[in-house]
mmCIF file of C-alpha atoms in Angstrom:
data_model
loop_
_atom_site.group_PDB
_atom_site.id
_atom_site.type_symbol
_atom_site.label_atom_id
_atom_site.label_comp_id
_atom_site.label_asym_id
_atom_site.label_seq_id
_atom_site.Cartn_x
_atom_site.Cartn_y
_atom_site.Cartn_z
ATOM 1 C CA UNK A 1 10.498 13.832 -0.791
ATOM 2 C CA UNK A 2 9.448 10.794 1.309
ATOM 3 C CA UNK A 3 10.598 7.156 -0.249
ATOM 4 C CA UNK A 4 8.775 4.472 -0.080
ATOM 5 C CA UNK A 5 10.274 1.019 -0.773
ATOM 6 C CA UNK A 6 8.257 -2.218 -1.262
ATOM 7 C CA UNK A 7 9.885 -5.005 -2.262
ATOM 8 C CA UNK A 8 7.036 -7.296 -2.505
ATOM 9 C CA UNK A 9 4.679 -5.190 -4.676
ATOM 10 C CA UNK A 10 1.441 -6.732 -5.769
ATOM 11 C CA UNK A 11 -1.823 -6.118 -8.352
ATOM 12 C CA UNK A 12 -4.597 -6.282 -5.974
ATOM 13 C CA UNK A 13 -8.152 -7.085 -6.725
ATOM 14 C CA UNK A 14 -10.917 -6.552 -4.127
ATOM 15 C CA UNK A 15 -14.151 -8.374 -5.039
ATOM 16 C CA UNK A 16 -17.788 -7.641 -2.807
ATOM 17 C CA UNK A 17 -19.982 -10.425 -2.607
ATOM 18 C CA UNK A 18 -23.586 -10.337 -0.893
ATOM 19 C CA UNK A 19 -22.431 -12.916 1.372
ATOM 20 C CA UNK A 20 -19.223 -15.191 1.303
ATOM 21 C CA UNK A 21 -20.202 -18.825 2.282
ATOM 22 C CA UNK A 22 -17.721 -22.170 2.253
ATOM 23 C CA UNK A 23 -17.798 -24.381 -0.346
ATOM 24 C CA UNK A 24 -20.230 -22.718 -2.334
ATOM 25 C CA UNK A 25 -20.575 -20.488 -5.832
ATOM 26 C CA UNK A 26 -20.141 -16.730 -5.468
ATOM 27 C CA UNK A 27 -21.408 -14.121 -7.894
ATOM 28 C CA UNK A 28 -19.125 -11.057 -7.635
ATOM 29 C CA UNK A 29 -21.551 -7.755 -7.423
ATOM 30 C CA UNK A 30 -18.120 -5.236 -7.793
ATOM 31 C CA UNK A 31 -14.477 -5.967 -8.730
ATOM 32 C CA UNK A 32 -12.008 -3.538 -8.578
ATOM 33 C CA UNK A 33 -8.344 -3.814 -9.869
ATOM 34 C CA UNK A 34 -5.322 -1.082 -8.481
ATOM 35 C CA UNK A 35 -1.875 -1.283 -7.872
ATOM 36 C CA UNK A 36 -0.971 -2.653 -4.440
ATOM 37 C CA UNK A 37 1.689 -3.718 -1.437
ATOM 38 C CA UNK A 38 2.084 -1.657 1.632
ATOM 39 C CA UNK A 39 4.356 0.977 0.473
ATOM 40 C CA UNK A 40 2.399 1.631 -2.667
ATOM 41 C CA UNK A 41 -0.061 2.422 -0.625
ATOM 42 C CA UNK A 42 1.697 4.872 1.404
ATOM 43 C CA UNK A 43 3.076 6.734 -1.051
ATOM 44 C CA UNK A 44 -0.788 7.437 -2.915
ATOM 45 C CA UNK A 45 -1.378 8.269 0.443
ATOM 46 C CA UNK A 46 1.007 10.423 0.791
ATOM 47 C CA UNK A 47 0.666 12.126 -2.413
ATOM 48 C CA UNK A 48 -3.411 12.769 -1.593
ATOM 49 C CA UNK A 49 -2.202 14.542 1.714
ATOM 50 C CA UNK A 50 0.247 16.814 -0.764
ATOM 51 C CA UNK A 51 3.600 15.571 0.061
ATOM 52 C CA UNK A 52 5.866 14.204 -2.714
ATOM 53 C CA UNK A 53 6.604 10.531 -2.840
ATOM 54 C CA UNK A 54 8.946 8.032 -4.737
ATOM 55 C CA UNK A 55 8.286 4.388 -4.949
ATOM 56 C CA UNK A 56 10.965 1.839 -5.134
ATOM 57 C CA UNK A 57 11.241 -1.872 -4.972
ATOM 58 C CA UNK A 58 10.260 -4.767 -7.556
ATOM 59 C CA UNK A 59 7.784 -5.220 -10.198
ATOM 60 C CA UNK A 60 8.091 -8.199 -13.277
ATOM 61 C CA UNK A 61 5.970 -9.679 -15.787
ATOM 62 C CA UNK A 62 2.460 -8.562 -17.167
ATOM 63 C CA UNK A 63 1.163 -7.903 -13.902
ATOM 64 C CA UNK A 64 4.213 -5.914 -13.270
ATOM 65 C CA UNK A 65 3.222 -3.697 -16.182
ATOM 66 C CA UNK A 66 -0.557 -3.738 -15.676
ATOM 67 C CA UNK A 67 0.852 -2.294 -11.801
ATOM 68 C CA UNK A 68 2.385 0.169 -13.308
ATOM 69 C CA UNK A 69 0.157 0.925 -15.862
ATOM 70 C CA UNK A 70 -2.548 1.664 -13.166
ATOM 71 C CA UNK A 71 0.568 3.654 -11.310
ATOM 72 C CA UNK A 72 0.615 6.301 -14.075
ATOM 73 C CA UNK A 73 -3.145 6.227 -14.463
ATOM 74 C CA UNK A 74 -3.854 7.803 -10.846
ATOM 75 C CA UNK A 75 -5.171 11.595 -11.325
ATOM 76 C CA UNK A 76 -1.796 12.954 -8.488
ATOM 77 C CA UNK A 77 0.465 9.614 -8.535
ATOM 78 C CA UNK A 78 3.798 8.680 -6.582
ATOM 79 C CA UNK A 79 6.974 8.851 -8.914
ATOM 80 C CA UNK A 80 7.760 5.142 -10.231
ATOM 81 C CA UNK A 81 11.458 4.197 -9.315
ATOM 82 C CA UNK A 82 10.884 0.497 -9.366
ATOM 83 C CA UNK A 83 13.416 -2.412 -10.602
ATOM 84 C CA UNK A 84 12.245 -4.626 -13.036
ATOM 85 C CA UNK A 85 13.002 -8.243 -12.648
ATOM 86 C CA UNK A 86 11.979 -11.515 -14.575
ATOM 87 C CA UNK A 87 9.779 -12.787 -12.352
ATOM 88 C CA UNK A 88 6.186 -11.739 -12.378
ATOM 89 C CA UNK A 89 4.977 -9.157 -9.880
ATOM 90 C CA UNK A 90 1.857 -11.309 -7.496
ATOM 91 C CA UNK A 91 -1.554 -10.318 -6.919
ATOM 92 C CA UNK A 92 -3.323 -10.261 -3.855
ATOM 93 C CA UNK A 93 -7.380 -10.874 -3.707
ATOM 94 C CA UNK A 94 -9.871 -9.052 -0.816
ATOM 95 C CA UNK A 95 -13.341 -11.058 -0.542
ATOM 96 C CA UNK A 96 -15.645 -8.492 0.785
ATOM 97 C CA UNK A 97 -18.402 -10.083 2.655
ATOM 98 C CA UNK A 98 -21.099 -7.247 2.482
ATOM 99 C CA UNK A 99 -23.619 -8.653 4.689
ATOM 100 C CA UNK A 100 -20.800 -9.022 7.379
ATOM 101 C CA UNK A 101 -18.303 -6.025 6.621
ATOM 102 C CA UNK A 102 -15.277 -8.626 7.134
ATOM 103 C CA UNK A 103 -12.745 -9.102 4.260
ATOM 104 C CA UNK A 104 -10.741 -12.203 3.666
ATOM 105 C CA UNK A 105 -7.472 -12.009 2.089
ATOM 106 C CA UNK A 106 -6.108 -14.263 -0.184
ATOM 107 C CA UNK A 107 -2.053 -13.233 -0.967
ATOM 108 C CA UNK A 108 0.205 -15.067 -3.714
ATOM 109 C CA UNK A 109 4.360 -15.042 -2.477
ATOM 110 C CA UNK A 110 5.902 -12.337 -4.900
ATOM 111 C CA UNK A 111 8.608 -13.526 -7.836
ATOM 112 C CA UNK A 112 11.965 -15.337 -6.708
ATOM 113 C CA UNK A 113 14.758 -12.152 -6.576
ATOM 114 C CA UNK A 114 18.254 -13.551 -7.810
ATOM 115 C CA UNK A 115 21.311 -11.585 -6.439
ATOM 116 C CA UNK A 116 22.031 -9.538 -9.448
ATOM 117 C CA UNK A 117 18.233 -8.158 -9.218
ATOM 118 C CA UNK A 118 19.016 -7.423 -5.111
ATOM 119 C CA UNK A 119 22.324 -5.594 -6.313
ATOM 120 C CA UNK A 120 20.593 -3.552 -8.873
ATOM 121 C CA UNK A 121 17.909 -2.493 -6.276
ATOM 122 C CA UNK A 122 20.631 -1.420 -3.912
ATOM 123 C CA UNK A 123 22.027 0.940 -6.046
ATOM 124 C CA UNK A 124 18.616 2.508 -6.832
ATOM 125 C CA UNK A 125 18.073 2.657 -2.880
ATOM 126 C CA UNK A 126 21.321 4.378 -2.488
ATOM 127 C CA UNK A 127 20.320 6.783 -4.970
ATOM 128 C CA UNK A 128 17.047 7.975 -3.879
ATOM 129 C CA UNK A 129 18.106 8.168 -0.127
ATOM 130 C CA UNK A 130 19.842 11.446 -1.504
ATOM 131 C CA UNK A 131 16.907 13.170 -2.434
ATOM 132 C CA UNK A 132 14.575 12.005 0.799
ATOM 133 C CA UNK A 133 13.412 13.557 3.977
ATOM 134 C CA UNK A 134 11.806 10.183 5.224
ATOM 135 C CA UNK A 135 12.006 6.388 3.964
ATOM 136 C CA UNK A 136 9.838 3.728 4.867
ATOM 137 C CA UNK A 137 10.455 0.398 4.467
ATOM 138 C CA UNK A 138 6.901 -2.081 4.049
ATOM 139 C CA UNK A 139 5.232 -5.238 3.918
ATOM 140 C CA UNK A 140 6.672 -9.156 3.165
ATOM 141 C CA UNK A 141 10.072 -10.420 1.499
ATOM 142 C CA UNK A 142 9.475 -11.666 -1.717
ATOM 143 C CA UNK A 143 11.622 -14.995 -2.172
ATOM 144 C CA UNK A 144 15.026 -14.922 -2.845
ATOM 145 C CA UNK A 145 15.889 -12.073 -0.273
ATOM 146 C CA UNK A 146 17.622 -13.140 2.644
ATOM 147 C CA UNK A 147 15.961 -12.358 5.564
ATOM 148 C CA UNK A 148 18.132 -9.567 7.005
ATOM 149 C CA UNK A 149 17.226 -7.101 3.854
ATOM 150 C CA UNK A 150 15.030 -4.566 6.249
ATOM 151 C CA UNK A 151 18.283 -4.532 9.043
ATOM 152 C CA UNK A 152 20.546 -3.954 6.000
ATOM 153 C CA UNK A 153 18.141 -1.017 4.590
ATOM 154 C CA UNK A 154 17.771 0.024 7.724
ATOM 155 C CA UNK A 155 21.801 0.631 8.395
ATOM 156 C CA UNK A 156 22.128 2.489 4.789
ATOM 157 C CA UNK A 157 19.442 4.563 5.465
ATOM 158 C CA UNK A 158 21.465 5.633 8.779
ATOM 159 C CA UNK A 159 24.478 6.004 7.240
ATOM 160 C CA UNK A 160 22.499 8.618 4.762
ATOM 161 C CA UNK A 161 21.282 10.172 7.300
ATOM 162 C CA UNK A 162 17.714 9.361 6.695
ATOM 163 C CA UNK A 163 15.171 8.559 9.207
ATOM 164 C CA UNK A 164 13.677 5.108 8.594
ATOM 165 C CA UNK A 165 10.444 3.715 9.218
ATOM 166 C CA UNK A 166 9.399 -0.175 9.115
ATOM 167 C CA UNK A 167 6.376 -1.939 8.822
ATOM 168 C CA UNK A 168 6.926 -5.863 8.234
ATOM 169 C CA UNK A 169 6.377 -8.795 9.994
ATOM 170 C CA UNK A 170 8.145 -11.896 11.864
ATOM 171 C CA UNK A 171 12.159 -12.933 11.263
ATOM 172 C CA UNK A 172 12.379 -9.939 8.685
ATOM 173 C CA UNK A 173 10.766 -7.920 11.890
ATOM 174 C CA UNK A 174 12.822 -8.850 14.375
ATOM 175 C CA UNK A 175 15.917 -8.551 13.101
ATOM 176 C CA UNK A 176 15.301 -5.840 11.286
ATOM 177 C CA UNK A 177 14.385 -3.566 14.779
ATOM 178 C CA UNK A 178 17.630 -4.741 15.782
ATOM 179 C CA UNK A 179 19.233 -2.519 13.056
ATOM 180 C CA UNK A 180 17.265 0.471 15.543
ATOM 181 C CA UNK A 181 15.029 2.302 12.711
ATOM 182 C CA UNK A 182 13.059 5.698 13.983
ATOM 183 C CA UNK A 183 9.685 3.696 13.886
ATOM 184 C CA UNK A 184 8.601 0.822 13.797
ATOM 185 C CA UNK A 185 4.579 -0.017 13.300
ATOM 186 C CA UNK A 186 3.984 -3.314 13.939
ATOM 187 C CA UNK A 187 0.220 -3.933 14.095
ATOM 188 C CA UNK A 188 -1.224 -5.855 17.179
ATOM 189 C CA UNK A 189 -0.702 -9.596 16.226
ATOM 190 C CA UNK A 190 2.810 -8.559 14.193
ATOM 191 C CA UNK A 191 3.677 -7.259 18.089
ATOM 192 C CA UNK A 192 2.706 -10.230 19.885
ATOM 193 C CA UNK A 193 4.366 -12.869 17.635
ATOM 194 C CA UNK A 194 7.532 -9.946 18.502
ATOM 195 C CA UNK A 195 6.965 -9.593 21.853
ATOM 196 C CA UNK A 196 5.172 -13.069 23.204
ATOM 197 C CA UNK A 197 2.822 -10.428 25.187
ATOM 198 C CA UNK A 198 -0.828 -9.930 24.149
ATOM 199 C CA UNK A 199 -1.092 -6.595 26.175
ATOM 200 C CA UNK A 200 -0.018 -3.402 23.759
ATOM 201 C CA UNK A 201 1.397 -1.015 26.335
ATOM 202 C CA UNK A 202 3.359 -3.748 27.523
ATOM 203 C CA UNK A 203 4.340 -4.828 24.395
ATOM 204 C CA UNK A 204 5.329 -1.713 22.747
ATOM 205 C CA UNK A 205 7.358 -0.937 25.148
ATOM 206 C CA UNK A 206 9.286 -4.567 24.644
ATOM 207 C CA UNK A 207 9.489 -3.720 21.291
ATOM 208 C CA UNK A 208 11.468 -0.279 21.624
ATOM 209 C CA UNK A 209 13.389 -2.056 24.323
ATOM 210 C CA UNK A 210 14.892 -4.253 21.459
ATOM 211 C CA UNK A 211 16.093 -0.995 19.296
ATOM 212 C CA UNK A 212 13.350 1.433 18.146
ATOM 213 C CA UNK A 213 13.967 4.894 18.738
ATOM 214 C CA UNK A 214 9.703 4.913 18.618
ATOM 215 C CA UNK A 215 7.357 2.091 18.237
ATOM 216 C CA UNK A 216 4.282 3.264 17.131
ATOM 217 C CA UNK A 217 1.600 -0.328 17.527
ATOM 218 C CA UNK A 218 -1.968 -0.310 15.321
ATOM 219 C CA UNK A 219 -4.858 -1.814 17.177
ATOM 220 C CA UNK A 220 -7.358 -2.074 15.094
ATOM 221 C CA UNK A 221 -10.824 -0.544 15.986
ATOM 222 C CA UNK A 222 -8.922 0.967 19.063
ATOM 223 C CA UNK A 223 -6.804 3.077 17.559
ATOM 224 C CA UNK A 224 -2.768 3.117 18.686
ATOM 225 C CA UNK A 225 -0.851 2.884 20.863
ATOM 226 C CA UNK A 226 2.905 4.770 20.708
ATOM 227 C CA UNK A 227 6.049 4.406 23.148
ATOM 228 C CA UNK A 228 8.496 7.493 21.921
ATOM 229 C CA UNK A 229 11.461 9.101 23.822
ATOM 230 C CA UNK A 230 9.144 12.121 24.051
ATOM 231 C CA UNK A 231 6.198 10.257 26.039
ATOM 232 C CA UNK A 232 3.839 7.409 25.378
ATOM 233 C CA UNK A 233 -0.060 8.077 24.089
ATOM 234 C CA UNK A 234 -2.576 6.142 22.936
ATOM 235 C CA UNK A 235 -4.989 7.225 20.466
ATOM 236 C CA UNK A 236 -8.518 6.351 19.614
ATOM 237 C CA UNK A 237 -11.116 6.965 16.734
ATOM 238 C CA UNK A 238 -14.580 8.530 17.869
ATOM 239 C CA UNK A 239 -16.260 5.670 17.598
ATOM 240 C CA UNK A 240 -15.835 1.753 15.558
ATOM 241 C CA UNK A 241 -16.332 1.868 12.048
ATOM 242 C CA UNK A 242 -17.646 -1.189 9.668
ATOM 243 C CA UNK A 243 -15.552 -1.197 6.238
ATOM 244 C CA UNK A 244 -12.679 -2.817 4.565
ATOM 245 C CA UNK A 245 -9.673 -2.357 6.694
ATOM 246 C CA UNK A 246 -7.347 -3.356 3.606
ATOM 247 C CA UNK A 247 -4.831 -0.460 3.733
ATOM 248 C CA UNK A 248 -5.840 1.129 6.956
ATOM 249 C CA UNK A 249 -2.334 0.279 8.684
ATOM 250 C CA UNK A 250 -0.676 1.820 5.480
ATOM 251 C CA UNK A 251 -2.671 5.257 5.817
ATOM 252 C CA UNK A 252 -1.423 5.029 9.370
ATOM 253 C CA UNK A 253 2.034 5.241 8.372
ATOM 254 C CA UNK A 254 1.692 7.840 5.658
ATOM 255 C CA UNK A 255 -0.207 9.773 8.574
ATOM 256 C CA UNK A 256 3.064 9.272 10.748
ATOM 257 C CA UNK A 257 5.930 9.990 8.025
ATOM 258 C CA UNK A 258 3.683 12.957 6.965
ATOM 259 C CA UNK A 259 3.553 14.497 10.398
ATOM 260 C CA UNK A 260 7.209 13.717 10.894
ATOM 261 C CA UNK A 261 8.582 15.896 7.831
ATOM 262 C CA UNK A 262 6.057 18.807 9.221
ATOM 263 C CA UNK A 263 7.647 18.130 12.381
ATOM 264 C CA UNK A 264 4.068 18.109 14.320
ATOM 265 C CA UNK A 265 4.299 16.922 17.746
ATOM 266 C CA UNK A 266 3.721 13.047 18.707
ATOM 267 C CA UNK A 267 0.135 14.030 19.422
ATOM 268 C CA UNK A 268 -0.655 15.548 16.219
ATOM 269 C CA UNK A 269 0.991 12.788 14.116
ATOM 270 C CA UNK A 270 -1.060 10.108 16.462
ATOM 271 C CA UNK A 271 -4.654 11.949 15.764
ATOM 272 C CA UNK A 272 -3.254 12.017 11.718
ATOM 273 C CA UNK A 273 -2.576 8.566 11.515
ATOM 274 C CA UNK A 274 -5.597 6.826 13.427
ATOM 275 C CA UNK A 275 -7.906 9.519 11.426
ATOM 276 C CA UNK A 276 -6.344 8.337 7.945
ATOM 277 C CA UNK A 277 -6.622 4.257 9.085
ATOM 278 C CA UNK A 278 -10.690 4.593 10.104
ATOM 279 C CA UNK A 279 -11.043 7.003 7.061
ATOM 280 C CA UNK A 280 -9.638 4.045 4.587
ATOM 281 C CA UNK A 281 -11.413 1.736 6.173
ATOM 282 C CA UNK A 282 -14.493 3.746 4.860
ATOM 283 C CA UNK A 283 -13.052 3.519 1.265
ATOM 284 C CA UNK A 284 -14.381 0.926 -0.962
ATOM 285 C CA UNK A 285 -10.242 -0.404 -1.797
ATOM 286 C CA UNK A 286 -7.130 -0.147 -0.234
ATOM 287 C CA UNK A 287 -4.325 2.889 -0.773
ATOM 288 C CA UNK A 288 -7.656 5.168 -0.492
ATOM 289 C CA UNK A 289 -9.167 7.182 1.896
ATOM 290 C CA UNK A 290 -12.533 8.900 2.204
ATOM 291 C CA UNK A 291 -11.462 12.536 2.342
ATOM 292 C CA UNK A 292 -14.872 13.827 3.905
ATOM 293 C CA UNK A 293 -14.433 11.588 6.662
ATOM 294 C CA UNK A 294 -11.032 12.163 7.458
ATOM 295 C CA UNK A 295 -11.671 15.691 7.698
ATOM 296 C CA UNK A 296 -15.078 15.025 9.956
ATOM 297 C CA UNK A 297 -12.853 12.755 12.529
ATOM 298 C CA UNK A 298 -9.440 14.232 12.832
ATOM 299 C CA UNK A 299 -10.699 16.655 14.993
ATOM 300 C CA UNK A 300 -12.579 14.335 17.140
ATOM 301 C CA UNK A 301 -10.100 11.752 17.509
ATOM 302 C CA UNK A 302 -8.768 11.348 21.343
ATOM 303 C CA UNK A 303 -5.057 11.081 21.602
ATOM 304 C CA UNK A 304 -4.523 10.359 26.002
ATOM 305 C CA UNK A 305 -0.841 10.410 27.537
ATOM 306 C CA UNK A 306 -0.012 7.653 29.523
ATOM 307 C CA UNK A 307 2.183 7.280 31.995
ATOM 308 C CA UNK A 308 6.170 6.376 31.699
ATOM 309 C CA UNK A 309 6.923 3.577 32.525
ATOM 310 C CA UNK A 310 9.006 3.108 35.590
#
């Protein structure tokens, strides 16, 4: 079983417009409504690639419940193991532009977290780390959680014995790679704000300098980039892809956690992962992926060894 634990969980609604233009009316063509943050997405991921997944973290309120309601909907869903607190879960909106491809992303803070709520979700993380071959730990803080949680999940998941992934962003980031997770997957502007370097091999290897075991760096269009203690790569799709890349860093890690518990080499986990990210960015919403086409580019996706650094 692979946990996933997102403690900033979210309702997300992706709307497509012909065209979005400033200070103007839009008429929405499509609207879609599913259950959202990063690790939700990882663990539908997850479960569409076969592997069993539990979801943990917070969800309140009625958009709480319409989360999970959409949770228990999906035809092969992740098990629900989230805390319920009195705050109202947030929702995040993705303004497709269709005449451009580009989405813009509007994304409300989460529900305030009071310390009893953090206490109870402790003991439910203790719980689950039993039962799991792999945990990752993804996306913002929701307010009210001091910005050390990731380092602190990070040093229980050790103590458990569990290899821990993390995929967040600034303070929570940096101290949190401090605690020295398995992976981290920071994506190119998470690295630099990290790092103060805007070139990825140089920064990826900053980052595992400051406690990764592996850093594992998204790009984008171009793929990723990976420092390891077995060698560094970079790997690349075929060619760029036009889409909504809502969710494409997400697949990336389910691509990584899932190779890790089949214990494929760095290569094959690489090709996974950056197959997975440019197949969801050719699904209409996030925590998707277009099957066909992640079966058309795994095979032709490039994964190049670079050399150590000195």
């Amino acid at each position: 079983m692979i946990l996933t634990v997102t403690l900033n969980t979210a309702l997300d609604l992706t709307y497509a417009v012909p065209a979005l233009v400033p200070h103007t009316v839009h008429r929405v063509r499509e609207s879609v409504e599913h259950p959202g943050g990063k690790g939700v997405n990882v663990a539908r991921v997850l479960r569409a690639l076969g592997h069993d997944s539990v979801m943990t973290g917070f969800v309140g309120g009625a958009t709480g419940a319409a989360l999970r309601e959409r949770i228990a909907a999906l035809p092969h869903r992740p098990a629900d193991a989230f805390v319920e607190v009195a705050g109202a879960t947030r929702r995040t909106v993705a303004v497709v532009d269709r005449a451009t491809g580009d989405t813009t992303q509007f994304n409300e803070p989460g529900p305030h977290i009071g310390p009893g709520e953090w206490a109870a979700f402790l003991d439910r993380y203790a719980e689950l780390l039993h039962g799991a071959d792999a945990v990752a730990l993804c996306g913002s803080l929701p307010p009210g959680i001091h910005v050390g949680a990731y380092a602190e999940l990070v040093r229980l998941a050790r103590s458990a014995g569990v290899p821990a992934l993390l995929d967040t962003s600034g303070e929570p980031l940096r101290r949190g790679i401090a605690a020295r997770p398995d992976l981290v997957k920071p994506n190119a502007d998470e690295l630099a704000r990290l790092t103060g370097s805007r070139e990825p091999l140089r920064a990826t290897r900053d980052a595992r300098r400051r406690g990764a075991h592996a850093v594992v760096a998204s790009l984008g269009p171009d793929g990723l980039v990976a420092v390891t203690p077995d060698g560094t790569w970079r790997a690349a799709p075929p060619a760029p892809v036009r889409g909504n890349p809502t969710g494409a860093g997400d697949s990336a890690v389910a691509g990584l956690l899932s190779g890790f518990v089949e214990r494929l080499d760095w290569p094959g986990r690489l090709a996974r992962a950056t197959a997975l990210a440019t197949a969801t960015v050719l699904a209409p919403t996030a925590g998707e992926f277009d099957p066909a086409a992640y079966g058309e580019l795994l095979p032709r996706v490039t994964v190049e060894q670079l050399p150590s650094a000195a």
